[in-house]
Short mmCIF file of C-alpha atoms in Angstrom, two decimals:
data_model
loop_
_atom_site.label_atom_id
_atom_site.label_comp_id
_atom_site.label_asym_id
_atom_site.label_seq_id
_atom_site.Cartn_x
_atom_site.Cartn_y
_atom_site.Cartn_z
CA ASP A 1 0.80 2.64 20.52
CA ALA A 2 -0.49 -0.47 18.67
CA GLY A 3 -0.43 0.07 15.00
CA VAL A 4 -2.73 -1.84 12.76
CA THR A 5 -3.07 -5.67 13.33
CA GLN A 6 -3.98 -8.50 11.66
CA SER A 7 -4.73 -12.00 12.38
CA PRO A 8 -4.08 -14.47 11.14
CA THR A 9 -0.81 -14.04 10.44
CA HIS A 10 -0.24 -17.52 8.28
CA LEU A 11 -3.30 -19.91 6.39
CA ILE A 12 -3.51 -22.67 4.06
CA LYS A 13 -6.77 -23.59 2.58
CA THR A 14 -7.97 -25.23 -0.06
CA ARG A 15 -9.91 -24.42 -3.61
CA GLY A 16 -13.57 -23.94 -2.83
CA GLN A 17 -13.22 -22.82 0.79
CA GLN A 18 -13.75 -20.17 2.30
CA VAL A 19 -12.07 -17.78 4.82
CA THR A 20 -12.42 -14.72 6.65
CA LEU A 21 -9.39 -12.11 8.00
CA ARG A 22 -9.29 -9.80 10.40
CA CYS A 23 -8.31 -6.43 10.66
CA SER A 24 -8.13 -4.26 13.91
CA PRO A 25 -7.14 -0.49 12.90
CA LYS A 26 -4.72 2.06 14.41
CA SER A 27 -5.95 4.27 17.42
CA GLY A 28 -8.12 6.79 16.68
CA HIS A 29 -8.24 5.79 12.73
CA ASP A 30 -11.84 5.29 11.65
CA THR A 31 -11.66 3.88 7.76
CA VAL A 32 -10.46 0.76 6.81
CA SER A 33 -9.24 -0.27 3.30
CA TRP A 34 -7.98 -4.23 1.66
CA TYR A 35 -4.87 -4.44 -0.85
CA GLN A 36 -3.82 -7.77 -2.45
CA GLN A 37 -0.69 -8.28 -3.29
CA ALA A 38 0.21 -11.38 -4.93
CA LEU A 39 4.12 -12.53 -5.16
CA GLY A 40 6.22 -10.08 -6.75
CA GLN A 41 3.54 -7.68 -7.41
CA GLY A 42 2.00 -4.39 -6.06
CA PRO A 43 -1.21 -4.01 -3.95
CA GLN A 44 -4.20 -4.18 -5.43
CA PHE A 45 -6.84 -2.13 -4.01
CA ILE A 46 -9.81 -4.19 -2.81
CA PHE A 47 -11.90 -2.22 -1.11
CA GLN A 48 -12.66 1.07 1.85
CA TYR A 49 -15.11 0.60 4.86
CA TYR A 50 -16.23 3.94 6.95
CA GLU A 51 -19.19 3.48 8.59
CA GLU A 52 -19.54 0.74 8.42
CA GLU A 53 -20.55 0.61 4.78
CA GLU A 54 -18.67 -0.20 1.83
CA ARG A 55 -17.54 3.00 -0.02
CA GLN A 56 -14.92 2.32 -2.93
CA ARG A 57 -14.42 -0.70 -4.33
CA GLY A 58 -11.57 -2.02 -6.49
CA ASN A 59 -12.09 -4.61 -9.32
CA PHE A 60 -12.85 -7.65 -7.42
CA PRO A 61 -15.50 -10.48 -8.35
CA ASP A 62 -17.75 -10.74 -5.35
CA ARG A 63 -16.89 -13.81 -3.93
CA PHE A 64 -14.53 -11.22 -1.87
CA SER A 65 -16.52 -9.47 0.64
CA GLY A 66 -16.07 -7.36 4.45
CA HIS A 67 -17.44 -5.69 7.11
CA GLN A 68 -16.91 -3.19 9.79
CA PHE A 69 -17.29 -3.08 13.27
CA PRO A 70 -18.98 -0.09 14.97
CA ASN A 71 -15.37 -0.27 17.12
CA TYR A 72 -13.60 0.06 13.48
CA SER A 73 -12.32 -3.12 13.18
CA SER A 74 -12.94 -5.06 9.90
CA GLU A 75 -13.12 -8.54 8.23
CA LEU A 76 -12.21 -9.47 4.69
CA ASN A 77 -13.84 -12.68 3.70
CA VAL A 78 -13.48 -14.68 0.38
CA ASN A 79 -15.20 -17.34 -0.71
CA ALA A 80 -14.82 -20.45 -3.23
CA LEU A 81 -11.49 -19.74 -2.88
CA LEU A 82 -9.29 -20.20 -6.16
CA LEU A 83 -5.50 -20.55 -6.70
CA GLY A 84 -4.99 -17.45 -8.21
CA ASP A 85 -6.57 -15.68 -4.32
CA SER A 86 -3.38 -16.91 -2.75
CA ALA A 87 -1.84 -13.41 -1.98
CA LEU A 88 -0.85 -11.38 1.41
CA TYR A 89 -3.34 -9.75 2.32
CA LEU A 90 -2.70 -6.20 3.77
CA CYS A 91 -5.24 -3.85 5.56
CA ALA A 92 -4.70 -0.45 6.23
CA SER A 93 -6.36 2.11 7.91
CA SER A 94 -6.73 6.03 7.76
CA LYS A 95 -8.76 8.84 9.47
CA PHE A 96 -11.77 9.48 7.41
CA LEU A 97 -10.73 13.22 5.66
CA THR A 98 -11.80 14.60 2.47
CA GLY A 99 -10.95 17.08 0.08
CA GLN A 100 -7.52 19.58 0.22
CA ASP A 101 -7.06 17.76 3.85
CA LEU A 102 -6.93 14.36 2.71
CA LEU A 103 -4.19 15.30 0.70
CA ILE A 104 -2.67 17.24 2.97
CA ALA A 105 -2.49 15.15 5.55
CA ASN A 106 -3.80 11.56 5.33
CA VAL A 107 -1.53 8.57 5.27
CA LEU A 108 -2.33 5.14 5.16
CA THR A 109 -1.30 2.93 8.25
CA PHE A 110 -0.81 -0.88 6.99
CA GLY A 111 -0.84 -4.07 9.21
CA ALA A 112 2.02 -6.72 8.57
CA GLY A 113 -0.78 -8.86 6.74
CA SER A 114 -2.01 -12.26 6.52
CA ARG A 115 -0.23 -14.54 4.69
CA LEU A 116 -3.07 -16.73 2.40
CA THR A 117 -2.07 -19.57 0.05
CA VAL A 118 -4.87 -21.44 -1.44
CA LEU A 119 -3.94 -25.16 -2.19
CA GLY B 1 -6.81 5.11 -16.00
CA ASN B 2 -4.54 6.08 -13.60
CA SER B 3 -1.35 3.98 -13.10
CA VAL B 4 2.60 3.55 -11.47
CA THR B 5 5.54 2.33 -13.57
CA GLN B 6 7.94 1.63 -11.44
CA MET B 7 12.05 1.02 -12.44
CA GLU B 8 12.01 -3.01 -11.89
CA GLY B 9 14.87 -4.96 -10.02
CA PRO B 10 16.14 -5.73 -8.10
CA VAL B 11 18.64 -2.72 -8.08
CA THR B 12 22.00 -4.41 -6.27
CA LEU B 13 24.93 -1.27 -4.73
CA SER B 14 27.49 -1.41 -2.28
CA GLU B 15 27.33 0.12 1.00
CA GLU B 16 27.70 4.02 0.25
CA ALA B 17 26.60 4.04 -3.09
CA PHE B 18 23.95 6.75 -4.81
CA LEU B 19 20.46 4.96 -5.65
CA THR B 20 18.17 6.31 -7.48
CA ILE B 21 14.59 4.10 -8.42
CA ASN B 22 12.41 5.70 -11.58
CA CYS B 23 8.66 5.99 -11.10
CA THR B 24 6.47 7.64 -13.56
CA TYR B 25 2.98 8.17 -13.39
CA THR B 26 -0.54 8.34 -15.63
CA ALA B 27 -3.44 10.17 -13.50
CA THR B 28 -6.21 12.47 -14.49
CA GLY B 29 -6.39 15.51 -12.03
CA TYR B 30 -3.51 16.37 -8.95
CA PRO B 31 -2.67 13.49 -7.33
CA SER B 32 -0.76 12.67 -4.46
CA LEU B 33 2.65 11.00 -4.40
CA PHE B 34 4.16 8.58 -2.44
CA TRP B 35 7.14 5.93 -1.63
CA TYR B 36 6.58 3.10 0.93
CA VAL B 37 8.98 0.66 2.01
CA GLN B 38 8.61 -2.62 2.91
CA TYR B 39 11.30 -4.85 5.27
CA PRO B 40 11.05 -8.58 4.68
CA GLY B 41 7.79 -10.28 6.45
CA GLU B 42 6.37 -6.55 7.38
CA GLY B 43 3.77 -4.74 5.98
CA LEU B 44 3.93 -1.42 3.70
CA GLN B 45 5.45 2.28 5.80
CA LEU B 46 5.24 5.30 4.43
CA LEU B 47 8.71 6.61 3.74
CA LEU B 48 8.05 9.80 1.78
CA LYS B 49 4.94 11.89 0.49
CA ALA B 50 4.44 15.06 -1.87
CA THR B 51 0.78 16.83 -2.70
CA LYS B 52 1.76 18.97 -5.51
CA ALA B 53 4.06 19.81 -8.23
CA ASP B 54 7.49 20.88 -7.14
CA ASP B 55 7.29 19.38 -3.46
CA LYS B 56 9.90 17.48 -2.58
CA GLY B 57 9.24 14.86 0.05
CA SER B 58 11.89 13.34 2.20
CA ASN B 59 12.62 11.26 5.05
CA LYS B 60 16.17 8.94 6.43
CA GLY B 61 18.10 10.72 3.90
CA PHE B 62 15.79 9.53 0.53
CA GLU B 63 14.02 12.38 -1.64
CA ALA B 64 11.23 12.21 -4.38
CA THR B 65 10.54 15.62 -5.65
CA TYR B 66 6.94 15.85 -7.81
CA ARG B 67 7.52 16.78 -11.59
CA LYS B 68 4.54 17.09 -13.43
CA GLU B 69 6.11 17.97 -16.15
CA THR B 70 7.24 15.14 -16.57
CA THR B 71 5.15 12.73 -14.63
CA SER B 72 7.61 11.57 -12.34
CA PHE B 73 8.51 10.56 -8.87
CA HIS B 74 11.59 9.10 -8.81
CA LEU B 75 13.55 8.53 -5.12
CA GLU B 76 17.23 8.70 -4.61
CA LYS B 77 19.53 8.93 -1.59
CA GLY B 78 22.88 9.95 -1.60
CA SER B 79 24.44 6.93 0.21
CA VAL B 80 22.22 3.59 1.20
CA GLN B 81 23.47 1.53 4.20
CA VAL B 82 22.74 -2.40 4.28
CA SER B 83 20.03 -1.69 6.35
CA ASP B 84 18.03 0.05 3.33
CA SER B 85 17.92 -3.43 1.61
CA ALA B 86 14.04 -3.75 1.29
CA VAL B 87 11.50 -3.53 -1.49
CA TYR B 88 9.85 0.38 -2.33
CA PHE B 89 6.96 1.23 -3.65
CA CYS B 90 5.92 4.31 -5.77
CA ALA B 91 2.02 5.14 -5.20
CA LEU B 92 -0.52 7.66 -6.08
CA GLY B 93 -3.14 8.70 -4.41
CA GLY B 94 -6.36 10.90 -5.13
CA ALA B 95 -9.34 12.36 -3.52
CA THR B 96 -10.48 9.10 -2.00
CA ASN B 97 -7.67 7.88 -0.38
CA LYS B 98 -7.52 4.50 -2.77
CA LEU B 99 -3.77 3.94 -3.44
CA ILE B 100 -2.19 2.84 -6.34
CA PHE B 101 1.12 1.36 -6.49
CA GLY B 102 3.41 0.19 -8.59
CA THR B 103 5.31 -3.37 -8.91
CA GLY B 104 7.86 -2.91 -6.57
CA THR B 105 11.91 -2.79 -6.18
CA LEU B 106 13.28 -4.68 -4.52
CA LEU B 107 17.03 -2.90 -3.19
CA ALA B 108 19.86 -5.32 -2.21
CA VAL B 109 22.98 -3.39 -0.87
CA GLN B 110 26.18 -5.09 -0.02
CA PRO B 111 28.52 -4.29 2.76
#
Protein backbone atom coordinates (compact mmCIF):
# COMPACT_ATOMS: atom_id res chain seq x y z
CA ASP A 1 0.00 0.00 0.00
CA ALA A 2 1.67 3.21 -1.16
CA GLY A 3 1.80 5.96 1.38
CA VAL A 4 1.92 9.63 0.50
CA THR A 5 3.98 10.31 -2.61
CA GLN A 6 5.41 13.69 -3.53
CA SER A 7 7.14 15.01 -6.61
CA PRO A 8 9.65 16.26 -7.44
CA THR A 9 11.98 15.28 -4.63
CA HIS A 10 14.41 18.12 -5.28
CA LEU A 11 14.28 21.24 -7.40
CA ILE A 12 16.17 24.46 -7.84
CA LYS A 13 14.56 27.73 -8.90
CA THR A 14 15.62 31.36 -9.09
CA ARG A 15 14.01 34.34 -7.42
CA GLY A 16 10.83 35.48 -9.08
CA GLN A 17 10.05 32.14 -10.68
CA GLN A 18 7.02 29.99 -9.98
CA VAL A 19 6.95 26.40 -8.74
CA THR A 20 4.39 23.60 -8.59
CA LEU A 21 4.71 20.69 -6.19
CA ARG A 22 2.55 17.58 -6.37
CA CYS A 23 1.16 15.15 -3.83
CA SER A 24 -0.77 11.89 -4.00
CA PRO A 25 -2.42 10.97 -0.72
CA LYS A 26 -2.40 7.60 0.95
CA SER A 27 -5.07 5.21 -0.31
CA GLY A 28 -8.32 5.81 1.53
CA HIS A 29 -7.45 9.36 2.55
CA ASP A 30 -9.40 12.34 1.25
CA THR A 31 -7.79 15.33 2.97
CA VAL A 32 -4.44 16.86 2.07
CA SER A 33 -2.43 19.35 4.09
CA TRP A 34 0.78 21.14 3.15
CA TYR A 35 3.57 22.15 5.51
CA GLN A 36 6.76 24.16 5.04
CA GLN A 37 9.82 23.04 6.97
CA ALA A 38 12.71 25.49 6.91
CA LEU A 39 16.16 24.17 7.75
CA GLY A 40 16.46 23.42 11.46
CA GLN A 41 12.82 24.27 12.15
CA GLY A 42 9.60 22.41 12.72
CA PRO A 43 7.00 22.18 9.95
CA GLN A 44 4.66 25.15 9.58
CA PHE A 45 1.09 24.63 8.37
CA ILE A 46 0.34 26.21 4.99
CA PHE A 47 -3.17 25.02 4.15
CA GLN A 48 -5.52 22.06 4.05
CA TYR A 49 -7.77 20.82 1.25
CA TYR A 50 -10.88 18.71 1.43
CA GLU A 51 -13.52 18.18 -1.24
CA GLU A 52 -11.42 20.30 -3.61
CA GLU A 53 -11.71 23.37 -1.38
CA GLU A 54 -9.24 25.11 0.88
CA ARG A 55 -10.58 24.49 4.38
CA GLN A 56 -7.92 26.08 6.56
CA ARG A 57 -4.99 28.34 5.95
CA GLY A 58 -1.93 29.16 8.01
CA ASN A 59 -0.05 32.44 8.10
CA PHE A 60 1.29 32.38 4.54
CA PRO A 61 0.91 35.05 1.84
CA ASP A 62 -1.34 34.50 -1.11
CA ARG A 63 1.72 33.76 -3.27
CA PHE A 64 1.09 30.29 -1.88
CA SER A 65 -1.90 28.65 -3.48
CA GLY A 66 -3.14 25.14 -3.94
CA HIS A 67 -5.54 22.84 -5.60
CA GLN A 68 -7.12 19.49 -4.95
CA PHE A 69 -8.33 17.24 -7.74
CA PRO A 70 -11.29 14.84 -7.78
CA ASN A 71 -8.91 11.90 -7.14
CA TYR A 72 -7.81 13.69 -3.92
CA SER A 73 -4.32 14.48 -5.19
CA SER A 74 -3.10 18.00 -4.63
CA GLU A 75 -0.75 20.68 -5.91
CA LEU A 76 1.02 23.48 -4.10
CA ASN A 77 1.93 26.52 -6.18
CA VAL A 78 4.27 29.26 -5.09
CA ASN A 79 4.58 32.41 -7.21
CA ALA A 80 7.25 35.11 -7.23
CA LEU A 81 9.71 32.95 -5.32
CA LEU A 82 11.84 34.52 -2.61
CA LEU A 83 15.07 33.23 -1.13
CA GLY A 84 13.17 32.62 2.09
CA ASP A 85 10.91 30.12 0.34
CA SER A 86 13.79 27.64 0.31
CA ALA A 87 12.57 24.75 2.44
CA LEU A 88 11.34 21.19 2.56
CA TYR A 89 7.66 21.11 1.60
CA LEU A 90 5.75 18.29 3.20
CA CYS A 91 2.42 16.92 2.15
CA ALA A 92 0.28 15.07 4.68
CA SER A 93 -2.92 13.16 4.10
CA SER A 94 -5.68 12.01 6.40
CA LYS A 95 -9.25 10.82 6.45
CA PHE A 96 -11.73 13.62 7.07
CA LEU A 97 -13.16 13.23 10.55
CA THR A 98 -14.77 15.62 12.97
CA GLY A 99 -15.24 16.03 16.68
CA GLN A 100 -14.37 13.19 18.98
CA ASP A 101 -13.67 10.82 16.11
CA LEU A 102 -10.92 13.16 15.02
CA LEU A 103 -9.36 13.38 18.43
CA ILE A 104 -9.37 9.64 18.93
CA ALA A 105 -8.49 8.30 15.55
CA ASN A 106 -7.00 10.76 13.16
CA VAL A 107 -3.36 10.80 12.33
CA LEU A 108 -1.58 12.57 9.53
CA THR A 109 0.54 10.49 7.15
CA PHE A 110 3.44 12.48 5.74
CA GLY A 111 5.29 12.17 2.49
CA ALA A 112 9.07 12.41 2.21
CA GLY A 113 8.85 15.98 0.97
CA SER A 114 10.01 18.15 -1.90
CA ARG A 115 13.22 20.06 -1.25
CA LEU A 116 13.02 23.51 -2.89
CA THR A 117 16.11 25.67 -3.23
CA VAL A 118 15.68 29.24 -4.41
CA LEU A 119 18.81 30.97 -5.71
CA GLY B 1 -2.34 31.24 20.42
CA ASN B 2 -1.37 27.60 20.64
CA SER B 3 2.33 26.79 20.75
CA VAL B 4 4.84 24.05 21.52
CA THR B 5 8.20 24.53 23.20
CA GLN B 6 10.69 21.78 22.80
CA MET B 7 14.04 21.02 24.35
CA GLU B 8 16.86 22.21 22.16
CA GLY B 9 19.38 19.77 20.84
CA PRO B 10 21.43 18.15 19.82
CA VAL B 11 21.18 15.42 22.42
CA THR B 12 24.08 12.99 22.29
CA LEU B 13 23.83 9.71 24.19
CA SER B 14 25.64 6.42 24.35
CA GLU B 15 23.79 3.27 23.37
CA GLU B 16 21.55 1.92 26.16
CA ALA B 17 21.38 5.29 27.92
CA PHE B 18 18.09 6.76 29.19
CA LEU B 19 16.46 9.40 27.01
CA THR B 20 14.26 12.34 27.96
CA ILE B 21 13.23 15.05 25.52
CA ASN B 22 11.17 17.79 27.14
CA CYS B 23 8.08 19.26 25.53
CA THR B 24 5.66 21.81 26.96
CA TYR B 25 2.66 23.37 25.30
CA THR B 26 0.29 26.31 25.45
CA ALA B 27 -3.23 25.68 24.22
CA THR B 28 -6.84 26.58 24.63
CA GLY B 29 -9.27 23.73 24.93
CA TYR B 30 -8.20 20.10 24.98
CA PRO B 31 -5.67 19.37 22.28
CA SER B 32 -4.20 16.04 21.26
CA LEU B 33 -0.45 15.69 21.62
CA PHE B 34 1.95 13.85 19.34
CA TRP B 35 5.56 12.88 18.91
CA TYR B 36 6.79 12.54 15.35
CA VAL B 37 10.20 11.27 14.25
CA GLN B 38 12.12 12.25 11.12
CA TYR B 39 14.96 10.03 9.94
CA PRO B 40 17.53 11.52 7.55
CA GLY B 41 16.09 12.10 4.09
CA GLU B 42 12.62 10.96 5.08
CA GLY B 43 9.29 12.51 5.98
CA LEU B 44 7.72 12.58 9.41
CA GLN B 45 6.49 9.38 11.01
CA LEU B 46 4.09 9.27 13.92
CA LEU B 47 5.84 7.82 16.96
CA LEU B 48 3.05 8.07 19.54
CA LYS B 49 0.07 10.16 20.57
CA ALA B 50 -2.21 10.96 23.49
CA THR B 51 -5.66 12.47 23.17
CA LYS B 52 -6.57 13.44 26.73
CA ALA B 53 -5.07 14.27 30.10
CA ASP B 54 -3.22 11.41 31.84
CA ASP B 55 -3.14 9.32 28.67
CA LYS B 56 0.15 7.58 28.03
CA GLY B 57 1.23 7.06 24.46
CA SER B 58 3.79 4.34 23.76
CA ASN B 59 5.51 2.77 20.79
CA LYS B 60 8.84 1.01 20.11
CA GLY B 61 9.93 1.50 23.72
CA PHE B 62 9.18 5.23 23.69
CA GLU B 63 6.62 6.68 26.10
CA ALA B 64 5.05 10.07 26.82
CA THR B 65 2.33 11.05 29.29
CA TYR B 66 -0.10 13.92 28.70
CA ARG B 67 0.21 16.07 31.84
CA LYS B 68 -2.41 18.81 31.89
CA GLU B 69 -1.30 20.21 35.24
CA THR B 70 2.21 20.90 33.96
CA THR B 71 1.20 21.29 30.26
CA SER B 72 3.89 18.81 29.32
CA PHE B 73 4.36 15.76 27.09
CA HIS B 74 7.94 14.65 27.65
CA LEU B 75 9.33 11.81 25.54
CA GLU B 76 11.22 9.02 27.30
CA LYS B 77 12.96 5.79 26.43
CA GLY B 78 14.75 3.53 28.85
CA SER B 79 17.51 2.29 26.57
CA VAL B 80 18.29 4.02 23.27
CA GLN B 81 19.83 2.34 20.24
CA VAL B 82 21.94 3.73 17.42
CA SER B 83 18.92 3.24 15.15
CA ASP B 84 16.98 5.79 17.25
CA SER B 85 19.19 8.59 15.92
CA ALA B 86 16.81 11.05 14.27
CA VAL B 87 15.03 14.37 14.78
CA TYR B 88 12.06 14.23 17.15
CA PHE B 89 9.17 16.69 16.94
CA CYS B 90 6.55 17.35 19.56
CA ALA B 91 3.25 18.52 18.09
CA LEU B 92 -0.16 19.73 19.19
CA GLY B 93 -3.39 19.12 17.29
CA GLY B 94 -6.92 20.30 17.75
CA ALA B 95 -10.36 19.92 16.35
CA THR B 96 -9.35 20.78 12.80
CA ASN B 97 -6.41 18.36 12.44
CA LYS B 98 -3.93 21.18 11.93
CA LEU B 99 -0.70 20.38 13.72
CA ILE B 100 1.54 22.87 15.48
CA PHE B 101 5.09 21.59 15.79
CA GLY B 102 7.99 22.35 18.04
CA THR B 103 11.37 23.15 16.53
CA GLY B 104 12.62 19.57 16.78
CA THR B 105 15.36 17.88 18.80
CA LEU B 106 18.21 16.07 17.11
CA LEU B 107 19.15 12.84 18.89
CA ALA B 108 22.51 11.25 18.14
CA VAL B 109 23.18 7.84 19.70
CA GLN B 110 26.76 6.64 19.69
CA PRO B 111 27.73 2.95 19.85
